[in-house]
Amino acid sequence: MTDRPALVWLRHDLRLDDNPALAAARKTGAPVIPVFIMDESIDHAPGAASRWWLHHSLASLGEDLDMLGSKLVLRRGEAAKLIPALVEETKAAHIFWNRRYHQAHIEIDKTLKSDLCDDGVNVETFNGNLLREPWELKTGSGGYYKVFTPFWKALKQAKPARADTEAKPRKIETPKSFPRSDKLKDWDLLPTKPDWAKGFEEIWTPGETGARARLRDFLNDVIDDYKNGRDRPDKDYTSRLSPHLSFGEISPLTIWQATHAKMSDGDISDSAGDKFLSELAWRDFSYNLLFHNKELPEKPLREEFANYPWRTDKKGLKAWQKGLTGYPIVDAGMRQLWRTGWMHNRVRMIVASFLIKDLLLHWRKGEDWFWDTLVDADLANNAASWQWVAGCGADAAPYFRIFNPVTQGEKFDPDGNYVREFVPELKEMPAKHIHAPWKAPDDVLDKAGVKLGKSYPEPILDHAAARKRALEGYDKIKK
Ligand code: FAD
């Protein structure tokens, strides 16, 4: 045993349970110093809603560490400089971290690792955030998977790389003194004027305890409805684990194992567990795409889409962002996003299709807005999903599949309750007309207190005409 400490550099793994980097640090027997660096100089620094989550997640992790007699050291600035400085300041003999997968971030980590190793520091890195790392699963011809179904088959067969989760520590060795830490509140991660995140607090509990509780509740009470109900935004039939996963408050392996344990005990059916885990695997699939395509967040995977005749339409973009398009299911989704920092997956697809194929705006406009407003904003999932809806990604929805916002609303929000929750102007509309209020007879609108163009907008475009325009654009680039 040595007095020279082991640093644990936490990034997208804000948890104590099943954290391979932390477990490795503890195994050295050296005093452990957990560190988080707020690095806004890197590509894709967190957006506004993620900063809200990050504040609370770090506060929660700090409290959990305090309870074990340890401490979270916070520093703000360029990690490429601050990490070597901290190693020097603390005379650390080791540093451990869980890997990240965007090439720009990998480059930073690689350089750091090689410089620190040259200085005689023991540097070890781990897979803490994926079921399988992007280079592990290969197609028959040795390439990476570009289609989800065979990827999922291969993942199921290979199983997660780590056979077991790492136990949550009961004790963490502490150094004689911890290095100086910034105060979290001085980082100003929370919105103040105005405080637009009030609605977030009502539904989210950032941090490891909140993540665990959500998984437990989902596996105990909800998963049976998941397979058939996961497309219903008016119901609470999905796990809502996405922000917890984005910040690494729970590991995918923990979720995998807990789900399998329920399946083995016969508490849930194999088909329910399998469906849920296959959705979880989309996350690994997105990381596999990001790792192998460093420009995934910026450039279409299908090159012909670089020439698509996108429009500019500031008014249309604003109407979409504010949930004032006059299409109720689109507006409900965009307002759910604004109010809660999250949106149901089915509605994400509908609003994304509306932006790209009805408004004919570049998918990156939507990707950027989601990045800033989602509490689960995740570089791989966000980029891969926007490219999927745009039809320019791997295994993407064909471009000509254009969602009709009215029929989608009628199918997936049949009673109109989702719209009523987020678009209160339409609260009194009967289900029959709620997804197309402009087609409702005058007496129905009067009775519901809806004045189109005044209390709720007229549709900002005609879907049938917009659809035709989108397909004409596609004809121009089709190979
Ligand atoms: P559940 O259905 O309970 O699924 C469990 C977990 O599996 C999720 O938390 C998520 O980590 C993963 N998952 C489920 N569906 C997908 C999917 N289609 N792609 C990738 N992973 C999936 N997800 C993000 O985590 N961050 C994003 O920034 C993001 N942006 C998106 C943008 C668009 C345009 C679309 C269409 C989808 C986006 N998604 C994103 C994927 C998906 O909508 C969310 O992961 C899901 O809605 C989260 O809710 P949940 O946790 O209740 O999901």
Short mmCIF file of C-alpha atoms and ligand atoms in Angstrom, two decimals:
data_model
loop_
_atom_site.label_atom_id
_atom_site.label_comp_id
_atom_site.label_asym_id
_atom_site.label_seq_id
_atom_site.Cartn_x
_atom_site.Cartn_y
_atom_site.Cartn_z
CA MET A 1 0.00 0.00 0.00
CA THR A 2 1.16 3.48 -0.87
CA ASP A 3 0.15 6.96 0.26
CA ARG A 4 0.22 8.17 -3.32
CA PRO A 5 -3.45 8.39 -4.28
CA ALA A 6 -5.49 7.01 -7.16
CA LEU A 7 -7.55 9.56 -9.08
CA VAL A 8 -10.90 8.53 -10.53
CA TRP A 9 -11.88 10.87 -13.34
CA LEU A 10 -15.69 10.76 -13.56
CA ARG A 11 -17.38 11.89 -16.77
CA HIS A 12 -20.52 10.13 -18.02
CA ASP A 13 -20.57 7.75 -15.05
CA LEU A 14 -21.85 9.75 -12.07
CA ARG A 15 -22.42 6.77 -9.81
CA LEU A 16 -20.77 4.61 -7.15
CA ASP A 17 -22.52 1.35 -8.01
CA ASP A 18 -21.09 -0.77 -10.83
CA ASN A 19 -18.43 1.78 -11.65
CA PRO A 20 -15.41 -0.17 -12.99
CA ALA A 21 -13.03 2.82 -12.79
CA LEU A 22 -13.90 3.45 -9.15
CA ALA A 23 -13.71 -0.27 -8.35
CA ALA A 24 -10.22 -0.46 -9.89
CA ALA A 25 -9.06 2.56 -7.88
CA ARG A 26 -10.27 0.93 -4.68
CA LYS A 27 -8.54 -2.34 -5.52
CA THR A 28 -5.14 -0.55 -5.47
CA GLY A 29 -5.60 0.03 -1.74
CA ALA A 30 -4.40 3.62 -2.27
CA PRO A 31 -6.40 6.63 -1.08
CA VAL A 32 -9.01 7.50 -3.73
CA ILE A 33 -9.75 10.99 -5.08
CA PRO A 34 -12.90 11.21 -7.23
CA VAL A 35 -12.74 14.15 -9.65
CA PHE A 36 -15.20 15.79 -12.03
CA ILE A 37 -14.02 18.43 -14.50
CA MET A 38 -16.49 20.84 -16.08
CA ASP A 39 -14.87 21.19 -19.48
CA GLU A 40 -16.75 23.56 -21.74
CA SER A 41 -13.92 23.77 -24.26
CA ILE A 42 -14.72 20.35 -25.75
CA ASP A 43 -17.00 19.69 -28.72
CA HIS A 44 -20.59 19.17 -27.61
CA ALA A 45 -20.46 20.68 -24.11
CA PRO A 46 -23.77 20.11 -22.25
CA GLY A 47 -26.84 22.12 -23.30
CA ALA A 48 -29.02 24.12 -20.90
CA ALA A 49 -31.35 21.30 -19.74
CA SER A 50 -28.40 18.93 -19.29
CA ARG A 51 -26.65 21.55 -17.17
CA TRP A 52 -29.68 21.57 -14.86
CA TRP A 53 -29.48 17.79 -14.57
CA LEU A 54 -25.71 17.83 -14.14
CA HIS A 55 -25.96 20.23 -11.21
CA HIS A 56 -28.34 17.95 -9.34
CA SER A 57 -26.52 14.78 -10.32
CA LEU A 58 -23.20 16.13 -9.05
CA ALA A 59 -24.86 17.34 -5.85
CA SER A 60 -26.30 13.86 -5.31
CA LEU A 61 -22.99 12.12 -6.03
CA GLY A 62 -21.20 14.55 -3.71
CA GLU A 63 -23.62 13.65 -0.90
CA ASP A 64 -23.21 9.91 -1.55
CA LEU A 65 -19.42 10.29 -1.37
CA ASP A 66 -19.66 12.40 1.80
CA MET A 67 -21.58 9.57 3.43
CA LEU A 68 -18.64 7.26 2.76
CA GLY A 69 -16.24 9.81 4.24
CA SER A 70 -14.98 10.70 0.77
CA LYS A 71 -15.38 13.84 -1.31
CA LEU A 72 -16.04 14.85 -4.91
CA VAL A 73 -13.39 17.25 -6.20
CA LEU A 74 -14.78 19.71 -8.74
CA ARG A 75 -12.66 21.74 -11.12
CA ARG A 76 -13.66 23.82 -14.12
CA GLY A 77 -11.56 24.26 -17.26
CA GLU A 78 -9.78 22.28 -19.93
CA ALA A 79 -9.48 18.67 -18.75
CA ALA A 80 -6.43 18.12 -20.99
CA LYS A 81 -4.60 20.61 -18.76
CA LEU A 82 -6.34 20.17 -15.42
CA ILE A 83 -5.92 16.40 -15.18
CA PRO A 84 -2.09 16.43 -15.45
CA ALA A 85 -2.05 19.39 -13.03
CA LEU A 86 -4.15 17.43 -10.51
CA VAL A 87 -1.95 14.36 -10.89
CA GLU A 88 1.06 16.50 -10.12
CA GLU A 89 -0.61 18.37 -7.25
CA THR A 90 -1.77 15.18 -5.52
CA LYS A 91 1.29 13.09 -6.50
CA ALA A 92 -1.17 10.49 -7.78
CA ALA A 93 0.33 7.13 -8.72
CA HIS A 94 -2.77 5.98 -10.67
CA ILE A 95 -5.62 7.42 -12.65
CA PHE A 96 -8.70 5.50 -13.77
CA TRP A 97 -11.60 6.41 -16.01
CA ASN A 98 -14.45 4.82 -17.96
CA ARG A 99 -14.13 5.29 -21.70
CA ARG A 100 -16.05 7.68 -23.97
CA TYR A 101 -16.70 7.13 -27.66
CA HIS A 102 -16.74 10.32 -29.72
CA GLN A 103 -13.46 10.52 -31.67
CA ALA A 104 -12.75 14.09 -30.49
CA HIS A 105 -13.07 12.93 -26.87
CA ILE A 106 -11.08 9.77 -27.55
CA GLU A 107 -8.23 11.89 -28.91
CA ILE A 108 -8.08 13.93 -25.68
CA ASP A 109 -8.10 10.77 -23.57
CA LYS A 110 -5.47 9.02 -25.70
CA THR A 111 -3.04 11.95 -25.50
CA LEU A 112 -3.58 12.26 -21.76
CA LYS A 113 -3.03 8.55 -21.25
CA SER A 114 0.18 8.46 -23.23
CA ASP A 115 1.61 11.61 -21.54
CA LEU A 116 0.74 10.38 -18.06
CA CYS A 117 2.14 6.91 -18.76
CA ASP A 118 5.37 8.59 -19.93
CA ASP A 119 5.47 10.30 -16.54
CA GLY A 120 5.24 6.94 -14.81
CA VAL A 121 1.58 7.18 -13.79
CA ASN A 122 -0.49 4.00 -13.97
CA VAL A 123 -3.43 4.82 -16.30
CA GLU A 124 -6.24 2.32 -16.75
CA THR A 125 -9.49 2.73 -18.65
CA PHE A 126 -12.69 0.67 -18.62
CA ASN A 127 -16.04 0.06 -20.24
CA GLY A 128 -18.53 1.45 -17.75
CA ASN A 129 -21.23 2.73 -20.08
CA LEU A 130 -22.04 0.20 -22.79
CA LEU A 131 -23.07 -3.43 -22.94
CA ARG A 132 -20.43 -4.03 -25.62
CA GLU A 133 -17.87 -1.59 -26.91
CA PRO A 134 -18.15 -0.47 -30.54
CA TRP A 135 -15.16 -2.46 -31.74
CA GLU A 136 -16.23 -5.72 -30.12
CA LEU A 137 -19.13 -6.82 -32.33
CA LYS A 138 -18.23 -7.40 -35.96
CA THR A 139 -20.19 -8.55 -38.98
CA GLY A 140 -19.21 -11.71 -40.89
CA SER A 141 -17.04 -9.61 -43.20
CA GLY A 142 -15.25 -7.97 -40.26
CA GLY A 143 -16.91 -4.55 -40.48
CA TYR A 144 -19.17 -2.81 -37.96
CA TYR A 145 -22.94 -3.27 -37.91
CA LYS A 146 -24.98 -0.74 -39.86
CA VAL A 147 -28.30 -2.52 -39.42
CA PHE A 148 -29.90 -2.87 -36.01
CA THR A 149 -31.52 -6.34 -36.15
CA PRO A 150 -28.31 -8.31 -36.81
CA PHE A 151 -26.52 -6.06 -34.31
CA TRP A 152 -29.07 -6.97 -31.65
CA LYS A 153 -28.82 -10.67 -32.51
CA ALA A 154 -25.04 -10.53 -32.20
CA LEU A 155 -25.22 -8.62 -28.91
CA LYS A 156 -27.71 -11.08 -27.44
CA GLN A 157 -25.50 -13.97 -28.40
CA ALA A 158 -22.26 -12.36 -27.23
CA LYS A 159 -23.89 -11.09 -23.99
CA PRO A 160 -22.48 -8.05 -22.17
CA ALA A 161 -18.69 -7.98 -21.98
CA ARG A 162 -18.52 -7.90 -18.19
CA ALA A 163 -20.03 -10.99 -16.62
CA ASP A 164 -20.93 -9.23 -13.38
CA THR A 165 -21.53 -5.77 -12.00
CA GLU A 166 -19.06 -4.18 -9.59
CA ALA A 167 -20.38 -3.89 -6.06
CA LYS A 168 -21.27 -0.50 -4.62
CA PRO A 169 -18.51 0.46 -2.15
CA ARG A 170 -19.31 0.61 1.54
CA LYS A 171 -16.10 2.47 2.25
CA ILE A 172 -13.65 4.48 0.20
CA GLU A 173 -10.04 5.02 1.31
CA THR A 174 -9.45 8.73 1.75
CA PRO A 175 -6.25 10.76 1.44
CA LYS A 176 -4.92 12.79 4.40
CA SER A 177 -6.29 15.86 2.68
CA PHE A 178 -8.31 16.38 -0.47
CA PRO A 179 -7.22 18.89 -3.10
CA ARG A 180 -9.19 22.13 -3.33
CA SER A 181 -12.63 21.83 -4.94
CA ASP A 182 -14.80 24.44 -6.65
CA LYS A 183 -18.20 25.05 -5.14
CA LEU A 184 -20.91 23.53 -7.33
CA LYS A 185 -23.18 26.55 -6.98
CA ASP A 186 -20.44 28.82 -8.34
CA TRP A 187 -20.68 26.98 -11.65
CA ASP A 188 -24.10 28.56 -12.30
CA LEU A 189 -25.48 25.47 -14.00
CA LEU A 190 -29.05 26.22 -12.91
CA PRO A 191 -31.28 28.67 -14.77
CA THR A 192 -32.30 31.73 -12.78
CA LYS A 193 -33.92 34.49 -14.78
CA PRO A 194 -36.29 32.98 -15.69
CA ASP A 195 -36.19 29.65 -13.87
CA TRP A 196 -37.60 27.56 -16.73
CA ALA A 197 -36.74 24.30 -14.98
CA LYS A 198 -39.47 24.44 -12.30
CA GLY A 199 -41.48 21.71 -14.07
CA PHE A 200 -38.43 19.45 -14.15
CA GLU A 201 -38.30 19.15 -10.37
CA GLU A 202 -41.83 17.76 -10.24
CA ILE A 203 -40.96 14.67 -12.23
CA TRP A 204 -37.24 13.99 -12.02
CA THR A 205 -34.91 12.87 -9.25
CA PRO A 206 -31.41 13.17 -10.71
CA GLY A 207 -28.79 10.97 -9.09
CA GLU A 208 -28.11 7.33 -8.45
CA THR A 209 -30.91 6.83 -5.92
CA GLY A 210 -33.46 8.28 -8.34
CA ALA A 211 -32.14 6.06 -11.14
CA ARG A 212 -32.40 2.93 -9.00
CA ALA A 213 -35.93 3.80 -7.90
CA ARG A 214 -37.01 4.33 -11.50
CA LEU A 215 -35.62 0.97 -12.59
CA ARG A 216 -37.25 -0.80 -9.65
CA ASP A 217 -40.67 0.81 -10.27
CA PHE A 218 -40.46 0.10 -13.97
CA LEU A 219 -39.56 -3.58 -13.52
CA ASN A 220 -42.13 -4.09 -10.76
CA ASP A 221 -45.11 -2.25 -12.20
CA VAL A 222 -44.71 -1.14 -15.82
CA ILE A 223 -42.69 -3.53 -17.95
CA ASP A 224 -45.65 -5.82 -18.69
CA ASP A 225 -47.28 -2.95 -20.56
CA TYR A 226 -44.07 -1.91 -22.31
CA LYS A 227 -44.18 -4.12 -25.39
CA ASN A 228 -47.68 -3.14 -26.46
CA GLY A 229 -47.92 0.25 -24.80
CA ARG A 230 -44.55 1.87 -25.37
CA ASP A 231 -45.89 3.84 -28.33
CA ARG A 232 -48.62 5.55 -26.28
CA PRO A 233 -47.53 9.01 -25.13
CA ASP A 234 -50.71 9.39 -23.05
CA LYS A 235 -49.58 6.50 -20.81
CA ASP A 236 -46.56 6.05 -18.57
CA TYR A 237 -45.44 2.79 -20.16
CA THR A 238 -41.72 3.45 -20.73
CA SER A 239 -38.91 3.47 -18.19
CA ARG A 240 -37.84 7.14 -18.42
CA LEU A 241 -34.37 5.95 -17.57
CA SER A 242 -32.81 7.94 -20.44
CA PRO A 243 -31.40 10.93 -18.48
CA HIS A 244 -30.09 8.58 -15.79
CA LEU A 245 -28.34 6.57 -18.51
CA SER A 246 -27.01 9.69 -20.24
CA PHE A 247 -25.31 10.83 -17.06
CA GLY A 248 -24.26 7.32 -16.14
CA GLU A 249 -26.18 7.28 -12.87
CA ILE A 250 -27.01 3.67 -13.63
CA SER A 251 -25.07 1.28 -15.86
CA PRO A 252 -26.69 -0.56 -18.77
CA LEU A 253 -25.26 -3.76 -17.27
CA THR A 254 -27.19 -3.15 -14.04
CA ILE A 255 -30.37 -2.76 -16.11
CA TRP A 256 -29.56 -5.85 -18.18
CA GLN A 257 -28.96 -7.99 -15.13
CA ALA A 258 -31.97 -6.74 -13.17
CA THR A 259 -34.22 -7.44 -16.17
CA HIS A 260 -32.77 -10.92 -16.65
CA ALA A 261 -33.19 -11.67 -12.94
CA LYS A 262 -36.91 -10.81 -13.24
CA MET A 263 -37.19 -13.01 -16.33
CA SER A 264 -35.48 -15.97 -14.61
CA ASP A 265 -37.72 -15.61 -11.56
CA GLY A 266 -40.75 -15.68 -13.84
CA ASP A 267 -41.85 -12.24 -12.60
CA ILE A 268 -41.92 -10.91 -16.15
CA SER A 269 -42.32 -12.72 -19.46
CA ASP A 270 -39.30 -13.32 -21.67
CA SER A 271 -40.92 -11.36 -24.47
CA ALA A 272 -41.48 -8.30 -22.23
CA GLY A 273 -37.90 -8.38 -20.95
CA ASP A 274 -36.52 -9.01 -24.40
CA LYS A 275 -38.39 -6.11 -25.96
CA PHE A 276 -37.14 -3.71 -23.29
CA LEU A 277 -33.53 -4.89 -23.59
CA SER A 278 -33.68 -4.61 -27.37
CA GLU A 279 -34.59 -0.93 -26.98
CA LEU A 280 -31.72 -0.53 -24.54
CA ALA A 281 -29.51 -2.07 -27.23
CA TRP A 282 -30.42 0.80 -29.61
CA ARG A 283 -28.27 2.91 -27.31
CA ASP A 284 -25.27 0.62 -27.88
CA PHE A 285 -26.07 0.64 -31.60
CA SER A 286 -25.98 4.46 -31.66
CA TYR A 287 -22.59 4.45 -29.92
CA ASN A 288 -21.37 1.90 -32.43
CA LEU A 289 -22.39 4.33 -35.21
CA LEU A 290 -20.83 7.33 -33.48
CA PHE A 291 -17.54 5.55 -32.86
CA HIS A 292 -17.23 4.48 -36.49
CA ASN A 293 -18.48 7.79 -37.96
CA LYS A 294 -16.87 10.68 -36.16
CA GLU A 295 -19.02 13.21 -38.04
CA LEU A 296 -22.32 11.52 -37.16
CA PRO A 297 -23.62 14.61 -35.29
CA GLU A 298 -22.87 16.88 -38.26
CA LYS A 299 -22.91 14.98 -41.55
CA PRO A 300 -25.48 12.65 -43.14
CA LEU A 301 -24.25 9.07 -43.36
CA ARG A 302 -25.86 8.81 -46.78
CA GLU A 303 -23.84 11.33 -48.72
CA GLU A 304 -26.53 12.24 -51.27
CA PHE A 305 -28.41 13.98 -48.47
CA ALA A 306 -25.69 16.65 -48.31
CA ASN A 307 -27.37 18.07 -51.44
CA TYR A 308 -30.94 18.02 -50.15
CA PRO A 309 -32.70 21.34 -50.87
CA TRP A 310 -33.40 22.33 -47.25
CA ARG A 311 -35.32 25.56 -46.64
CA THR A 312 -34.65 28.37 -44.22
CA ASP A 313 -37.76 29.45 -42.34
CA LYS A 314 -37.14 31.28 -39.09
CA LYS A 315 -40.84 31.70 -38.37
CA GLY A 316 -41.55 28.02 -38.98
CA LEU A 317 -38.64 26.97 -36.78
CA LYS A 318 -39.85 29.24 -33.95
CA ALA A 319 -43.39 27.89 -34.23
CA TRP A 320 -42.02 24.33 -34.00
CA GLN A 321 -39.78 25.13 -31.03
CA LYS A 322 -42.60 26.84 -29.14
CA GLY A 323 -45.27 24.24 -29.93
CA LEU A 324 -47.37 26.63 -32.00
CA THR A 325 -47.60 24.81 -35.34
CA GLY A 326 -51.36 24.27 -35.18
CA TYR A 327 -50.83 20.48 -35.29
CA PRO A 328 -51.80 19.38 -31.76
CA ILE A 329 -49.65 16.26 -31.42
CA VAL A 330 -46.58 18.20 -32.59
CA ASP A 331 -47.34 21.10 -30.27
CA ALA A 332 -47.98 18.79 -27.31
CA GLY A 333 -44.61 17.10 -27.86
CA MET A 334 -42.67 20.33 -28.15
CA ARG A 335 -44.34 21.69 -25.03
CA GLN A 336 -43.73 18.47 -23.10
CA LEU A 337 -40.07 18.93 -24.01
CA TRP A 338 -40.04 22.53 -22.81
CA ARG A 339 -41.94 21.83 -19.61
CA THR A 340 -40.27 18.58 -18.54
CA GLY A 341 -36.99 18.33 -20.49
CA TRP A 342 -38.13 15.01 -22.00
CA MET A 343 -40.42 13.82 -24.78
CA HIS A 344 -42.00 10.47 -25.47
CA ASN A 345 -40.16 8.48 -28.18
CA ARG A 346 -43.15 8.18 -30.53
CA VAL A 347 -43.69 11.93 -30.36
CA ARG A 348 -39.96 12.60 -30.89
CA MET A 349 -40.36 10.77 -34.20
CA ILE A 350 -43.49 12.75 -35.09
CA VAL A 351 -42.03 16.19 -34.30
CA ALA A 352 -38.75 15.32 -36.02
CA SER A 353 -40.59 14.19 -39.14
CA PHE A 354 -42.59 17.44 -39.06
CA LEU A 355 -39.46 19.59 -38.86
CA ILE A 356 -37.58 17.70 -41.55
CA LYS A 357 -40.29 16.68 -43.99
CA ASP A 358 -43.13 19.16 -43.47
CA LEU A 359 -41.13 22.30 -42.72
CA LEU A 360 -38.23 21.01 -44.83
CA LEU A 361 -35.69 22.32 -42.36
CA HIS A 362 -32.29 20.69 -41.91
CA TRP A 363 -32.33 17.88 -39.32
CA ARG A 364 -29.42 19.59 -37.54
CA LYS A 365 -31.77 22.42 -36.50
CA GLY A 366 -33.81 19.86 -34.61
CA GLU A 367 -30.76 18.06 -33.29
CA ASP A 368 -29.42 21.35 -31.87
CA TRP A 369 -32.74 22.25 -30.25
CA PHE A 370 -33.02 18.82 -28.66
CA TRP A 371 -29.41 19.05 -27.50
CA ASP A 372 -30.23 22.23 -25.61
CA THR A 373 -33.63 21.27 -24.22
CA LEU A 374 -33.50 17.52 -23.45
CA VAL A 375 -32.37 16.38 -20.00
CA ASP A 376 -31.35 13.11 -21.67
CA ALA A 377 -29.43 14.81 -24.51
CA ASP A 378 -26.97 12.16 -25.60
CA LEU A 379 -24.53 12.74 -28.43
CA ALA A 380 -24.83 9.27 -29.98
CA ASN A 381 -28.57 8.72 -29.48
CA ASN A 382 -29.55 12.21 -30.55
CA ALA A 383 -27.46 12.28 -33.71
CA ALA A 384 -28.31 8.71 -34.74
CA SER A 385 -32.03 9.27 -34.13
CA TRP A 386 -32.21 12.53 -36.10
CA GLN A 387 -30.42 10.87 -39.00
CA TRP A 388 -32.79 7.91 -38.67
CA VAL A 389 -35.89 10.09 -39.01
CA ALA A 390 -34.31 12.13 -41.81
CA GLY A 391 -33.69 8.93 -43.74
CA CYS A 392 -30.00 9.71 -44.13
CA GLY A 393 -28.65 7.50 -41.33
CA ALA A 394 -27.77 3.85 -40.92
CA ASP A 395 -30.78 1.53 -40.97
CA ALA A 396 -32.88 4.67 -41.27
CA ALA A 397 -36.59 5.05 -41.88
CA PRO A 398 -37.00 5.43 -45.64
CA TYR A 399 -37.23 9.11 -46.59
CA PHE A 400 -40.61 8.65 -48.23
CA ARG A 401 -42.12 7.45 -44.94
CA ILE A 402 -43.55 10.78 -43.89
CA PHE A 403 -45.59 10.84 -40.71
CA ASN A 404 -49.05 12.32 -41.00
CA PRO A 405 -49.36 14.27 -37.73
CA VAL A 406 -53.14 13.88 -37.61
CA THR A 407 -53.34 10.12 -38.11
CA GLN A 408 -50.35 9.61 -35.80
CA GLY A 409 -52.17 11.59 -33.12
CA GLU A 410 -55.39 9.64 -33.63
CA LYS A 411 -53.58 6.31 -33.49
CA PHE A 412 -51.27 6.85 -30.54
CA ASP A 413 -53.24 9.38 -28.47
CA PRO A 414 -56.72 8.07 -29.28
CA ASP A 415 -58.54 9.86 -26.45
CA GLY A 416 -56.55 13.08 -26.89
CA ASN A 417 -55.36 13.05 -23.28
CA TYR A 418 -51.72 13.67 -24.14
CA VAL A 419 -52.69 16.73 -26.17
CA ARG A 420 -55.00 17.93 -23.38
CA GLU A 421 -52.19 17.68 -20.84
CA PHE A 422 -49.72 19.81 -22.77
CA VAL A 423 -51.98 22.00 -24.91
CA PRO A 424 -54.52 23.29 -22.40
CA GLU A 425 -56.14 25.54 -25.04
CA LEU A 426 -57.64 22.33 -26.47
CA LYS A 427 -58.65 20.83 -23.15
CA GLU A 428 -62.36 20.86 -23.88
CA MET A 429 -62.09 19.51 -27.42
CA PRO A 430 -63.75 16.12 -27.95
CA ALA A 431 -61.42 13.24 -28.89
CA LYS A 432 -62.97 13.03 -32.36
CA HIS A 433 -61.69 16.49 -33.34
CA ILE A 434 -58.77 17.14 -31.03
CA HIS A 435 -56.07 16.13 -33.53
CA ALA A 436 -57.44 18.28 -36.36
CA PRO A 437 -59.29 21.18 -34.76
CA TRP A 438 -59.43 23.11 -38.07
CA LYS A 439 -61.75 20.44 -39.43
CA ALA A 440 -64.12 20.62 -36.46
CA PRO A 441 -67.58 22.15 -37.00
CA ASP A 442 -67.99 25.70 -35.62
CA ASP A 443 -70.36 24.62 -32.86
CA VAL A 444 -67.81 22.07 -31.57
CA LEU A 445 -65.09 24.74 -31.50
CA ASP A 446 -67.45 27.22 -29.78
CA LYS A 447 -68.41 24.71 -27.15
CA ALA A 448 -64.75 23.90 -26.46
CA GLY A 449 -63.91 27.62 -26.26
CA VAL A 450 -61.41 27.33 -29.13
CA LYS A 451 -60.92 30.28 -31.45
CA LEU A 452 -58.62 29.17 -34.22
CA GLY A 453 -56.01 31.76 -35.04
CA LYS A 454 -56.62 33.40 -31.65
CA SER A 455 -56.63 30.92 -28.74
CA TYR A 456 -54.86 28.22 -30.76
CA PRO A 457 -53.06 28.60 -34.13
CA GLU A 458 -54.39 27.57 -37.50
CA PRO A 459 -52.03 24.95 -39.03
CA ILE A 460 -48.90 26.76 -40.25
CA LEU A 461 -48.80 24.56 -43.34
CA ASP A 462 -50.89 22.09 -45.27
CA HIS A 463 -49.52 18.61 -44.59
CA ALA A 464 -50.53 17.11 -47.95
CA ALA A 465 -48.80 19.91 -49.90
CA ALA A 466 -45.75 19.78 -47.63
CA ARG A 467 -45.49 16.03 -48.14
CA LYS A 468 -45.52 16.47 -51.91
CA ARG A 469 -42.83 19.15 -51.68
CA ALA A 470 -40.62 16.88 -49.51
CA LEU A 471 -40.89 14.00 -51.96
CA GLU A 472 -39.99 16.31 -54.87
CA GLY A 473 -36.88 17.35 -52.93
CA TYR A 474 -36.01 13.70 -52.42
CA ASP A 475 -36.42 12.95 -56.13
CA LYS A 476 -33.72 15.56 -56.84
CA ILE A 477 -31.08 13.79 -54.75
CA LYS A 478 -32.13 10.17 -55.22
CA LYS A 479 -29.37 8.09 -56.78
P1 FAD B 1 -37.35 3.25 -22.88
O1 FAD B 1 -38.26 2.89 -24.00
O2 FAD B 1 -37.76 2.90 -21.52
O3 FAD B 1 -35.94 2.60 -23.22
C1 FAD B 1 -34.91 2.34 -22.25
C2 FAD B 1 -33.62 2.96 -22.70
O4 FAD B 1 -33.19 2.43 -23.95
C3 FAD B 1 -33.71 4.46 -22.94
O5 FAD B 1 -33.57 5.18 -21.75
C4 FAD B 1 -32.56 4.71 -23.92
O6 FAD B 1 -31.31 4.80 -23.26
C5 FAD B 1 -32.58 3.43 -24.75
N1 FAD B 1 -33.40 3.68 -25.95
C6 FAD B 1 -34.72 3.46 -26.11
N2 FAD B 1 -35.10 3.78 -27.36
C7 FAD B 1 -33.99 4.20 -28.00
C8 FAD B 1 -33.74 4.67 -29.32
N3 FAD B 1 -34.68 4.72 -30.27
N4 FAD B 1 -32.47 5.02 -29.63
C9 FAD B 1 -31.48 4.95 -28.73
N5 FAD B 1 -31.67 4.51 -27.45
C10 FAD B 1 -32.91 4.14 -27.10
N6 FAD B 1 -32.46 9.18 -26.56
C11 FAD B 1 -31.55 9.65 -25.68
O7 FAD B 1 -31.23 8.99 -24.70
N7 FAD B 1 -30.98 10.89 -25.87
C12 FAD B 1 -31.29 11.68 -26.93
O8 FAD B 1 -30.72 12.76 -27.07
C13 FAD B 1 -32.26 11.21 -27.85
N8 FAD B 1 -32.66 11.98 -28.90
C14 FAD B 1 -33.62 11.48 -29.78
C15 FAD B 1 -34.00 12.27 -30.88
C16 FAD B 1 -34.98 11.81 -31.77
C17 FAD B 1 -35.36 12.66 -32.96
C18 FAD B 1 -35.59 10.56 -31.55
C19 FAD B 1 -36.63 10.06 -32.49
C20 FAD B 1 -35.20 9.76 -30.49
C21 FAD B 1 -34.21 10.21 -29.59
N9 FAD B 1 -33.79 9.42 -28.50
C22 FAD B 1 -32.84 9.91 -27.63
C23 FAD B 1 -34.23 8.01 -28.36
C24 FAD B 1 -35.48 7.76 -27.51
O9 FAD B 1 -36.50 8.62 -27.87
C25 FAD B 1 -35.21 7.91 -26.01
O10 FAD B 1 -34.08 7.17 -25.63
C26 FAD B 1 -36.41 7.39 -25.19
O11 FAD B 1 -37.59 8.08 -25.56
C27 FAD B 1 -36.14 7.59 -23.72
O12 FAD B 1 -37.26 7.25 -22.95
P2 FAD B 1 -37.23 6.00 -21.98
O13 FAD B 1 -36.01 6.06 -21.13
O14 FAD B 1 -38.54 5.97 -21.31
O15 FAD B 1 -37.06 4.82 -23.01
#
